[in-house]
XYZ file of C-alpha atoms in Angstrom:
754
model
C 100.943 54.466 88.846
C 100.819 58.388 88.504
C 101.062 57.499 85.084
C 97.876 55.454 85.101
C 96.292 58.064 86.702
C 97.307 61.242 83.535
C 95.787 58.645 81.562
C 92.463 58.073 83.334
C 92.003 62.253 83.041
C 93.030 62.025 79.830
C 90.447 59.433 78.960
C 88.147 61.693 81.713
C 88.440 65.094 79.595
C 87.720 63.485 76.247
C 84.861 62.486 77.161
C 83.814 65.524 78.563
C 84.914 67.228 75.205
C 82.624 64.924 73.308
C 79.953 65.754 75.669
C 79.961 69.358 75.327
C 80.460 69.242 71.806
C 77.431 67.092 70.910
C 76.076 69.377 72.966
C 77.045 72.817 71.277
C 75.537 71.898 67.763
C 72.588 73.357 68.592
C 74.568 76.663 69.275
C 78.204 76.927 67.724
C 80.159 80.274 67.355
C 79.376 83.012 63.843
C 81.193 84.706 61.379
C 79.366 86.750 59.489
C 80.919 89.702 57.521
C 78.942 92.432 55.017
C 80.207 95.542 53.259
C 77.622 98.411 52.399
C 78.176 100.778 49.423
C 76.303 103.954 49.157
C 76.932 107.023 46.910
C 76.749 110.421 48.346
C 75.492 113.834 47.291
C 78.657 115.754 47.004
C 80.449 112.576 44.432
C 82.020 110.399 47.121
C 81.326 107.095 48.290
C 80.487 105.515 51.601
C 81.813 102.697 53.105
C 81.164 100.332 55.764
C 82.071 97.220 56.326
C 80.656 94.890 59.459
C 81.814 91.515 60.799
C 79.934 90.083 64.046
C 81.826 87.548 65.334
C 79.740 85.719 67.748
C 80.408 82.594 70.738
C 77.858 80.735 72.431
C 77.710 80.827 76.062
C 80.393 79.757 78.650
C 78.669 77.422 79.656
C 77.581 74.584 77.403
C 80.421 75.592 74.995
C 83.382 75.779 76.692
C 86.058 78.282 76.685
C 87.948 77.585 74.129
C 87.218 79.326 70.963
C 87.599 78.307 66.883
C 86.562 81.340 65.287
C 86.074 84.430 68.884
C 89.404 85.998 69.525
C 90.960 85.483 72.285
C 92.935 88.111 73.290
C 88.729 89.825 72.619
C 87.575 86.674 75.337
C 89.526 87.832 78.028
C 87.738 91.067 78.079
C 84.637 89.085 79.091
C 82.677 89.391 82.235
C 83.566 85.646 84.485
C 80.415 86.164 86.198
C 80.831 82.357 87.424
C 77.883 81.159 84.421
C 80.395 77.668 84.589
C 80.329 76.709 87.649
C 78.299 73.478 87.162
C 80.854 72.951 84.422
C 83.535 72.913 86.514
C 82.512 70.745 89.501
C 81.357 68.357 87.068
C 85.317 67.520 85.795
C 86.399 67.829 89.056
C 84.112 65.355 90.568
C 85.277 63.299 87.296
C 88.993 63.766 88.420
C 87.856 62.889 92.560
C 86.577 59.494 91.197
C 89.363 58.829 88.955
C 91.674 59.559 91.948
C 89.478 58.844 94.334
C 92.413 58.832 97.030
C 94.156 61.907 96.502
C 93.047 66.047 96.353
C 95.734 66.865 93.570
C 96.493 65.421 90.797
C 100.541 66.034 90.329
C 102.425 65.327 86.747
C 106.059 65.795 86.280
C 108.358 65.247 83.381
C 112.485 64.245 83.837
C 113.132 66.033 80.970
C 111.284 69.143 81.027
C 111.319 69.115 84.376
C 107.550 70.667 83.958
C 105.780 70.210 87.126
C 101.764 70.958 86.594
C 99.618 70.662 89.488
C 95.561 70.034 88.978
C 93.568 71.883 92.136
C 90.038 71.207 91.758
C 89.234 72.694 95.083
C 87.453 76.664 94.579
C 89.876 77.274 91.242
C 87.921 77.325 88.069
C 88.892 75.495 84.990
C 90.246 77.023 82.529
C 91.344 75.751 78.667
C 92.890 72.246 78.376
C 96.114 72.055 76.563
C 98.123 69.003 75.537
C 101.577 69.381 75.630
C 103.834 66.491 73.866
C 106.767 65.005 74.799
C 107.965 62.776 72.153
C 105.980 59.798 72.866
C 104.441 61.349 75.959
C 101.480 63.955 75.564
C 100.772 65.161 79.280
C 96.832 66.409 79.799
C 97.367 69.853 81.768
C 94.198 71.723 83.340
C 94.391 75.797 84.187
C 97.803 76.340 82.657
C 96.495 79.938 81.065
C 96.281 81.357 85.249
C 96.810 84.613 83.459
C 94.002 84.259 80.514
C 91.370 83.693 84.339
C 93.131 86.526 86.222
C 92.679 89.222 83.128
C 89.148 87.566 83.187
C 88.748 88.097 86.781
C 89.982 91.150 86.822
C 88.223 93.245 83.920
C 84.425 91.898 83.947
C 83.839 93.726 80.850
C 79.203 93.513 80.662
C 79.574 96.018 77.942
C 81.856 98.578 76.133
C 83.378 100.507 72.512
C 86.492 101.253 71.400
C 86.801 103.224 67.981
C 89.907 104.871 66.573
C 88.521 107.616 64.795
C 90.318 110.087 61.910
C 88.493 113.261 60.164
C 84.882 114.258 61.356
C 81.977 113.083 60.037
C 79.961 115.732 57.833
C 75.865 115.283 58.966
C 74.238 118.209 56.226
C 76.179 116.586 53.433
C 76.635 112.780 54.824
C 73.150 112.452 56.603
C 72.785 112.069 60.544
C 69.161 109.912 60.493
C 70.155 106.299 59.220
C 71.506 104.109 61.677
C 75.881 104.075 60.139
C 75.788 107.870 61.694
C 73.729 106.923 64.735
C 76.256 103.971 65.513
C 79.152 103.858 63.750
C 79.937 107.304 63.404
C 82.085 109.254 65.925
C 84.630 111.514 67.506
C 88.184 112.577 65.978
C 90.587 110.834 68.007
C 89.613 107.658 70.286
C 86.825 107.253 72.557
C 85.964 104.482 75.125
C 83.442 103.268 76.865
C 83.064 100.257 78.957
C 80.256 98.955 81.451
C 81.807 96.658 84.179
C 79.832 94.631 86.052
C 81.976 94.789 89.578
C 81.488 96.548 92.566
C 81.128 100.365 92.610
C 84.320 100.987 95.075
C 86.124 99.007 92.045
C 85.393 99.987 88.680
C 87.727 102.906 88.793
C 90.781 99.983 89.397
C 89.035 97.776 85.936
C 89.185 101.153 84.067
C 92.617 101.703 84.809
C 93.594 97.822 84.048
C 91.841 98.125 80.760
C 93.086 101.140 79.258
C 96.546 99.537 79.486
C 95.397 95.897 78.293
C 93.776 97.965 74.829
C 96.579 99.833 74.480
C 98.928 97.169 73.977
C 96.625 95.484 72.183
C 95.476 98.929 70.169
C 99.237 99.709 69.434
C 97.806 102.579 70.616
C 97.943 105.447 73.507
C 94.676 104.699 75.508
C 96.609 104.121 78.523
C 96.312 107.952 79.126
C 92.423 107.232 80.188
C 93.507 105.842 83.049
C 94.058 108.719 84.809
C 91.264 110.137 86.610
C 91.254 113.275 84.558
C 90.658 111.746 81.247
C 87.392 109.950 82.259
C 84.114 110.621 83.251
C 80.664 108.087 84.876
C 77.893 109.383 83.094
C 74.719 108.952 84.571
C 71.272 108.721 81.872
C 72.406 111.517 79.342
C 75.658 108.785 77.637
C 73.212 105.527 77.262
C 69.681 104.448 77.924
C 70.933 102.541 80.797
C 72.602 103.327 83.925
C 75.129 101.577 86.054
C 79.216 101.462 86.159
C 79.943 103.097 83.277
C 83.071 104.637 82.438
C 83.793 107.239 79.456
C 86.614 108.509 78.502
C 87.898 110.281 75.220
C 91.565 111.372 73.400
C 90.401 114.074 70.326
C 94.406 114.328 69.737
C 95.229 110.581 69.426
C 96.015 110.425 65.577
C 94.940 106.979 63.981
C 97.536 104.474 61.197
C 97.973 101.643 60.041
C 99.949 100.464 63.411
C 96.177 100.368 64.854
C 94.178 99.073 62.108
C 96.619 95.321 61.681
C 95.682 94.677 65.336
C 92.155 95.925 64.512
C 92.048 92.717 61.694
C 94.090 90.295 63.757
C 90.718 89.888 65.407
C 89.410 88.423 62.175
C 89.018 84.737 61.033
C 90.931 85.223 57.918
C 92.550 89.392 59.476
C 92.417 90.375 55.739
C 94.054 87.722 53.431
C 90.412 86.375 52.170
C 86.665 88.060 52.653
C 85.665 91.210 52.110
C 88.614 92.234 54.285
C 90.975 91.636 51.864
C 89.693 94.833 50.107
C 91.502 97.029 53.584
C 94.302 98.855 51.240
C 95.887 101.069 53.649
C 96.523 103.298 51.286
C 93.273 103.129 49.575
C 91.950 103.635 53.322
C 93.657 105.955 54.904
C 93.566 108.854 51.754
C 89.750 108.701 52.770
C 87.498 112.348 54.270
C 85.986 109.812 57.001
C 87.510 106.808 58.932
C 86.283 105.173 62.011
C 87.160 101.899 62.592
C 85.125 100.461 65.618
C 85.177 97.339 68.117
C 81.744 96.663 70.182
C 81.673 93.860 72.551
C 78.330 92.805 74.472
C 77.128 89.721 76.247
C 74.426 87.763 75.665
C 73.980 88.100 79.974
C 73.711 92.390 79.496
C 72.025 92.262 75.823
C 68.049 90.707 75.520
C 68.857 90.498 72.169
C 71.796 88.742 71.977
C 70.298 85.995 75.082
C 71.098 82.680 73.103
C 74.518 83.774 72.478
C 77.593 84.401 75.309
C 79.286 87.206 74.230
C 79.151 88.550 70.837
C 82.354 91.327 68.383
C 80.983 93.732 66.501
C 83.669 95.096 64.081
C 83.134 97.892 61.652
C 85.164 100.157 59.401
C 83.516 103.679 58.414
C 84.963 104.746 55.161
C 84.512 107.737 53.058
C 86.501 107.435 49.814
C 86.160 109.799 46.351
C 86.689 107.872 43.615
C 89.287 107.775 41.199
C 87.332 108.846 37.889
C 87.851 110.506 34.953
C 84.146 111.339 34.273
C 83.621 113.458 37.542
C 84.218 116.716 36.259
C 81.993 115.755 32.189
C 79.120 118.067 32.640
C 75.868 117.853 30.536
C 73.646 120.153 28.791
C 71.297 121.125 32.309
C 74.240 121.946 34.115
C 74.713 119.835 36.018
C 78.237 117.657 36.811
C 78.130 113.670 36.831
C 77.944 111.896 39.065
C 81.648 110.385 39.312
C 81.549 105.770 38.218
C 82.883 103.681 40.147
C 84.610 100.080 41.157
C 86.072 98.200 43.768
C 89.176 98.654 42.930
C 88.792 102.205 42.149
C 87.986 102.706 45.150
C 89.787 100.484 46.995
C 92.894 99.147 44.236
C 91.473 95.472 44.810
C 89.131 93.104 43.828
C 86.961 90.599 46.421
C 88.474 87.709 45.977
C 88.415 83.985 47.576
C 85.922 84.291 50.350
C 86.077 83.919 53.818
C 85.854 80.135 54.436
C 84.925 80.167 58.421
C 81.848 82.712 57.043
C 78.395 81.723 57.933
C 77.222 84.884 55.504
C 79.705 86.731 53.189
C 77.420 89.562 51.426
C 77.901 93.356 49.717
C 75.017 95.730 49.168
C 74.474 98.928 47.066
C 71.850 101.321 48.762
C 69.464 103.684 47.302
C 68.860 106.350 50.125
C 65.404 107.676 49.350
C 65.647 111.069 48.415
C 67.632 108.954 45.763
C 65.247 106.209 44.616
C 62.459 109.349 44.599
C 64.310 111.518 41.821
C 65.697 107.915 39.862
C 61.272 107.556 40.030
C 60.358 111.159 38.663
C 63.668 110.596 35.924
C 62.659 107.816 35.659
C 58.216 109.002 34.692
C 59.852 111.728 32.358
C 60.821 109.579 30.057
C 58.437 108.013 27.856
C 60.335 104.551 27.679
C 60.399 104.707 31.671
C 57.063 104.328 33.268
C 56.851 104.641 36.944
C 56.020 100.143 36.779
C 59.601 100.358 36.736
C 60.875 99.946 40.517
C 59.179 96.708 40.871
C 62.676 96.419 39.441
C 61.930 93.002 37.739
C 64.983 93.516 35.721
C 67.320 94.223 37.963
C 69.071 97.854 37.755
C 71.058 97.156 33.828
C 68.029 99.080 31.696
C 68.074 102.345 33.572
C 68.381 104.959 31.975
C 70.445 106.705 35.306
C 72.690 104.891 36.360
C 74.031 101.124 34.935
C 75.484 98.000 37.775
C 78.257 95.905 35.632
C 77.000 92.939 38.016
C 73.400 91.895 38.558
C 72.888 91.366 42.262
C 70.958 88.485 43.383
C 67.441 90.253 45.125
C 66.466 93.436 45.333
C 64.975 94.910 48.629
C 63.165 97.333 49.310
C 62.314 98.582 52.587
C 60.049 98.592 55.263
C 57.882 100.632 57.570
C 60.202 103.752 56.594
C 60.007 107.081 58.157
C 61.248 109.255 55.798
C 59.528 111.504 53.297
C 60.852 110.907 50.517
C 60.259 107.198 50.435
C 62.133 103.518 51.001
C 65.986 103.212 50.370
C 66.577 100.162 47.998
C 69.468 97.381 48.478
C 71.231 95.519 46.042
C 72.381 92.446 47.453
C 74.959 90.221 46.115
C 76.117 87.079 47.864
C 80.022 86.603 47.475
C 79.485 82.578 47.798
C 79.632 82.030 43.936
C 82.679 84.190 43.928
C 86.438 82.695 44.081
C 90.458 84.121 43.081
C 89.296 82.594 39.840
C 85.883 84.410 39.669
C 86.426 88.201 41.874
C 83.272 90.062 42.609
C 84.618 93.357 40.417
C 81.566 95.480 40.617
C 81.245 99.297 39.303
C 78.264 101.574 39.820
C 78.366 103.426 36.730
C 76.375 107.030 36.389
C 74.703 107.818 32.735
C 72.455 111.248 33.954
C 73.133 113.906 36.430
C 71.339 113.676 39.881
C 70.939 115.471 43.151
C 69.342 114.747 46.141
C 70.195 114.968 49.793
C 70.239 112.731 52.469
C 68.536 111.815 55.905
C 68.992 114.513 58.495
C 68.434 114.261 61.954
C 65.941 116.590 63.332
C 68.042 119.461 64.846
C 71.637 119.805 63.378
C 74.077 120.578 66.619
C 77.050 122.283 66.318
C 79.042 123.844 68.841
C 81.495 127.068 69.513
C 83.899 129.430 71.516
C 83.205 132.668 72.994
C 85.338 135.640 74.021
C 89.090 136.552 73.528
C 92.055 136.271 75.646
C 94.190 134.175 77.597
C 91.095 134.646 80.551
C 88.181 134.440 80.202
C 85.924 132.637 77.340
C 82.745 130.965 76.793
C 81.437 127.810 75.446
C 77.931 127.367 73.437
C 76.268 124.728 72.158
C 74.189 125.930 68.997
C 70.848 123.287 68.022
C 69.613 124.345 64.171
C 66.609 122.476 62.827
C 66.897 121.601 59.460
C 65.272 121.577 56.662
C 63.662 118.383 56.168
C 62.235 118.864 60.718
C 59.000 119.245 59.894
C 57.710 116.760 57.478
C 59.031 113.662 60.039
C 59.473 115.848 63.654
C 57.256 113.128 66.035
C 57.933 113.943 70.033
C 55.745 114.257 72.848
C 52.871 115.811 73.730
C 52.239 117.256 77.792
C 50.089 119.815 79.667
C 52.789 122.482 77.677
C 52.140 121.043 74.250
C 54.465 119.270 71.840
C 57.608 118.766 73.244
C 61.213 117.944 71.578
C 63.303 116.028 73.688
C 67.200 116.430 73.677
C 69.732 115.067 75.624
C 72.690 117.107 76.333
C 76.195 115.350 77.531
C 79.597 117.133 77.928
C 82.930 116.892 79.268
C 84.916 119.308 79.956
C 88.744 119.098 81.373
C 89.183 120.323 84.560
C 91.626 123.020 83.692
C 88.336 124.600 81.507
C 86.785 126.573 85.186
C 82.747 125.958 84.177
C 80.598 128.584 85.871
C 77.531 126.227 85.902
C 75.597 129.240 87.459
C 76.123 130.983 83.914
C 74.015 128.608 82.329
C 71.734 130.410 79.245
C 69.023 129.503 77.230
C 67.749 130.739 73.608
C 65.275 129.795 71.627
C 64.547 131.765 68.242
C 67.485 133.475 69.621
C 64.923 134.816 72.659
C 66.387 133.941 75.743
C 63.992 132.098 77.714
C 63.782 130.333 81.676
C 65.913 127.350 83.059
C 62.895 125.831 84.249
C 60.873 125.749 81.432
C 62.939 124.125 79.044
C 65.884 122.388 81.321
C 63.473 119.082 83.035
C 66.471 117.107 84.170
C 70.077 118.041 85.463
C 73.532 117.012 86.616
C 76.228 118.783 86.611
C 79.930 117.945 88.434
C 81.866 120.269 88.529
C 85.607 119.787 88.178
C 88.393 119.529 90.749
C 92.297 120.567 90.256
C 94.188 118.155 88.925
C 91.594 115.498 89.824
C 88.782 114.975 88.179
C 87.193 116.742 84.448
C 84.055 118.449 84.611
C 80.371 117.155 83.142
C 77.450 118.148 82.690
C 74.329 115.936 81.711
C 71.043 117.574 80.534
C 66.972 116.980 79.816
C 65.819 119.747 77.016
C 61.846 119.597 76.141
C 62.351 122.167 72.900
C 58.388 123.037 71.445
C 58.046 120.922 68.693
C 57.768 124.247 65.679
C 61.528 125.182 67.268
C 63.708 126.781 64.671
C 67.400 127.492 66.743
C 68.212 126.643 69.792
C 71.390 127.565 72.005
C 72.668 126.810 74.977
C 76.401 129.378 76.584
C 78.374 128.475 79.943
C 80.686 131.342 80.825
C 84.738 129.855 81.982
C 88.206 131.105 83.103
C 91.151 129.928 82.140
C 93.278 127.872 84.474
C 96.901 127.893 84.715
C 99.354 124.881 84.366
C 101.967 123.698 85.948
C 104.958 123.581 83.814
C 105.520 119.491 83.226
C 101.722 119.048 83.123
C 102.239 121.289 79.467
C 102.075 118.401 75.779
C 104.454 119.161 73.621
C 103.038 121.107 71.472
C 101.548 123.314 73.945
C 101.349 126.743 71.995
C 98.314 124.598 69.249
C 96.484 125.003 71.869
C 94.159 122.266 74.212
C 91.499 120.029 73.242
C 87.619 119.761 74.766
C 86.264 116.941 73.723
C 83.474 116.231 71.648
C 79.756 116.944 72.926
C 77.086 113.944 73.349
C 73.434 115.161 71.404
C 71.150 112.504 70.909
C 67.249 112.296 69.940
C 65.548 110.074 72.323
C 62.018 109.994 70.333
C 63.960 109.214 67.448
C 64.667 105.900 66.088
C 67.250 105.288 63.438
C 65.888 101.913 62.093
C 65.750 100.190 58.349
C 63.570 97.578 57.518
C 63.085 95.347 54.341
C 60.832 93.273 53.250
C 63.121 90.640 51.964
C 65.689 90.408 54.272
C 65.196 87.483 56.179
C 68.202 87.838 58.762
C 67.134 91.257 59.112
C 66.993 90.528 63.059
C 71.052 89.931 62.410
C 71.547 92.997 60.062
C 73.192 95.854 61.115
C 70.702 98.925 59.560
C 67.852 97.392 61.802
C 67.764 99.884 65.405
C 69.789 102.838 67.287
C 68.631 106.521 68.899
C 69.803 109.047 66.490
C 72.769 110.656 67.996
C 75.267 112.941 66.593
C 78.776 114.236 68.414
C 79.690 118.150 68.113
C 82.868 119.730 67.016
C 86.118 119.525 69.335
C 86.950 122.897 70.745
C 90.349 124.364 70.758
C 90.970 126.736 73.432
C 94.372 128.503 73.374
C 95.590 128.817 77.315
C 97.973 130.963 78.723
C 101.707 129.142 77.670
C 105.087 129.255 79.581
C 107.770 130.795 77.164
C 109.303 126.707 77.052
C 113.050 128.964 74.894
C 113.619 130.953 77.503
C 116.172 128.439 79.723
C 117.420 127.753 76.769
C 118.269 131.679 75.918
C 120.059 132.056 79.235
C 122.264 129.913 78.905
C 123.353 129.739 75.223
C 123.832 134.510 76.345
C 125.451 132.976 79.038
C 128.049 130.549 77.498
C 127.740 133.126 75.014
C 129.368 136.012 77.362
C 131.778 134.482 79.611
C 133.662 132.167 75.996
C 133.699 136.314 74.579
C 135.062 137.601 77.964
C 138.114 134.407 78.456
C 138.528 133.890 75.136
C 139.875 137.985 74.760
C 141.773 137.635 78.187
C 143.761 134.875 77.542
C 144.388 135.740 73.496
C 145.914 138.993 75.469
C 147.476 137.322 77.902
C 148.653 134.691 75.653
C 149.839 137.298 72.620
C 151.634 139.417 76.177
C 153.581 136.556 77.272
C 155.071 135.601 73.285
C 156.014 139.114 72.512
C 158.219 139.095 75.042
C 159.611 136.255 74.898
C 160.401 136.802 71.777
C 161.918 140.482 72.387
C 164.466 138.865 74.725
C 165.555 136.351 72.210
C 166.333 138.822 69.712
C 168.546 140.619 72.434
C 170.101 137.013 73.670
C 171.167 137.251 69.374
C 172.405 140.516 69.028
C 174.733 139.888 72.333
C 175.907 136.184 71.118
C 177.650 137.897 68.297
C 177.562 136.809 65.005
C 181.149 135.135 64.897
C 180.181 132.812 67.747
C 176.939 131.820 65.687
C 179.353 131.269 62.534
C 181.891 129.085 64.333
C 178.489 127.037 65.470
C 177.256 126.932 61.903
C 180.476 125.286 60.803
C 181.388 123.078 63.359
C 177.673 120.841 63.475
C 178.185 120.884 59.620
C 181.822 119.429 59.636
C 180.322 116.980 62.915
C 176.983 115.740 60.295
C 174.692 117.146 62.591
C 171.315 119.560 62.171
C 172.279 123.332 63.519
C 170.071 124.106 66.495
C 170.186 128.472 67.110
C 171.595 129.130 70.984
C 168.630 128.319 73.887
C 167.500 131.825 75.769
C 165.265 130.454 77.923
C 166.546 130.354 80.731
C 168.287 133.736 80.287
C 164.925 135.559 79.138
C 163.592 133.276 82.193
C 166.061 134.073 85.278
C 166.167 137.941 83.791
C 162.323 137.958 83.634
C 162.454 136.890 87.703
C 164.045 139.380 87.722
C 163.020 141.766 86.775
C 159.540 140.878 88.619
C 161.397 140.740 91.905
C 162.921 144.144 91.796
C 159.574 145.395 90.563
C 157.518 143.446 93.557
C 160.503 144.701 95.578
C 160.461 148.879 94.478
C 156.459 149.065 94.453
C 156.832 147.637 98.275
C 158.813 149.843 99.256
C 157.544 152.655 97.514
C 153.898 151.880 99.474
C 156.470 151.252 102.504
C 157.462 154.890 102.378
C 154.417 156.662 101.405
C 152.545 154.810 103.923
C 155.343 155.794 106.828
C 154.799 159.792 104.884
C 151.133 159.102 105.901
C 152.001 157.886 109.452
C 153.647 160.801 109.873
C 151.435 163.595 108.776
C 149.039 161.990 110.578
C 151.529 162.337 113.959
C 152.159 166.142 113.599
C 148.500 166.880 113.117
C 147.620 164.999 116.073
C 150.074 167.376 117.940
C 148.673 169.677 116.585
C 144.835 169.430 117.438
C 146.505 168.838 121.125
C 148.269 172.120 121.838
C 145.327 173.825 120.346
C 142.488 172.067 122.778
C 145.312 172.655 125.410
C 145.970 176.290 125.017
C 142.036 177.022 124.415
C 141.426 175.979 127.181
C 143.880 177.367 129.373
C 142.417 180.431 127.799
């Protein structure tokens, strides 16, 4: 009977899976991979990998995924979106077994017992365990998976591991890569939870431990309330159950990249991820790997998808080429030529078969395109019409591409004054292991250009000296091109530029927020004239860090602005100091954003512009990580005290024992010599002759007993003598004292008689 019920359950589940499979034909899982290569003005190359994985909503697709990583799916918010599907399956199961509310399957040999309960229990992934000729269908076997989903309920999350600092002045700050994918040094994590307010902190702590184990990093250190904060409105456009934390000193290594690559369907065995050679990536000037998880119910742009996972890797590399130092007659050094092999040490071979699309782009920024246009116009053989790129890039006098692109895409509606940028598009479907994709970019003439910059360049530094007090200063400097594209709000006070500032300070840095001072063009100004909105959360010792959020309205023609805050340096308990406390303590990077500016890129011939990673993002910058020296105790003092104490004791007792041992040995040697002299030579000669006649080894006579007895007699005699002398002296002293007492008594009596 039980086996019949199992067969019915298996038939129902197979029928349900086929029906849901028909529903999934419209929207299925998708995986795309892209690589963007961009030459930089300072003779380096930017490589930006972008991997996008999307899964349909759970209600229509189920929880079994073919491409989407299951480890990341556990972090997704479980909002009961599949309750209808669960109830339908339970009804089918109840119809198969109307007399029992639970189905039980048992297998004697393996002693496996699985209970399937449909009452108030969400159905999980279906698993089939074959045992010989018997296949048991088990529901809800992965209860731990559902428990994790219920615990975290993450609606949106971003985790980044960064080594190095992005150079906003040389590599740009007004493009989607610099605004969305550039991160501060170390680890940065922020997440939005769909739980009640009183459960956010508990979900955050569980999430940090899970990510720590998943990526082999110290993310679990963010569980402490002193390591994370709750921004209100300055960090993200939305407000809610948001938590933000950073670890500026966290080191990034291959042990963090390996689990990151395991989230890809093809790992690093095929596709564009095969270029990720560890030695090539980590020798770069900047390296940042990022994971962004978004729920489709939370993001209006992805309403057709249940969950989206973006994996990006941004690397700044210096090409290995022999032509890097070649100088032309103009006095300018030729840009180094590069290829995929010179950058990564590999080529693109077999494409990932699970990828819906696999593309490589070579981007020329608008300023570089403008320089190329002027260069071409100066050459009589190349006119301005060459900008149509009808023949590709194989015939221009400034650079040469070894492979002709499939398409050449031009940016439209560009906000940069230099002009639109250009994309050379390569499709990886045409390449394989037998025909690898080997791209080479060769410069022919030296060029000078610059990257688009943010409206204001943000930096941060410390002021003051000593181990007691100091000040934090945030400086905003107008860029050389800010006047060309400055677009800001105009109110009753005139043209204004909005700047949002978000800063987190550890609790041991006691910031005095009432000392906030503002300077515009090196002149002090009133806070009411510049600050539109301000939120301050003072730090609490060993409980929470200090948080400051500002909305500034600066004049459009501002050249410089500065914010200063004074602070005191606190004292830590000896157990709270890190192992390298003498190096100093880190203050995380401040976040400076410009909500009025959007870094957008739209391309005329790009049919998939809605899914492009270069589509839209707010202009955002991270400041430097500050290193604050605090008063640090001498951790070697206990060791030094123990060492010198043990040394003194060793010298004292060693010398004492050595002196005592030498004295006893000397006395014994003298006693032996005296005993030998007293015994005479004749008895010694006779004893030697007798021992030789008997064939035995001769042994000198032992005088230990006599010497010891003599020593004991002498010692007793000395003790008795000393005791006798002491007794005699004591008796004489008593008689003298008695005589003095009698004399004093007689004297007093005689004086009283007189």
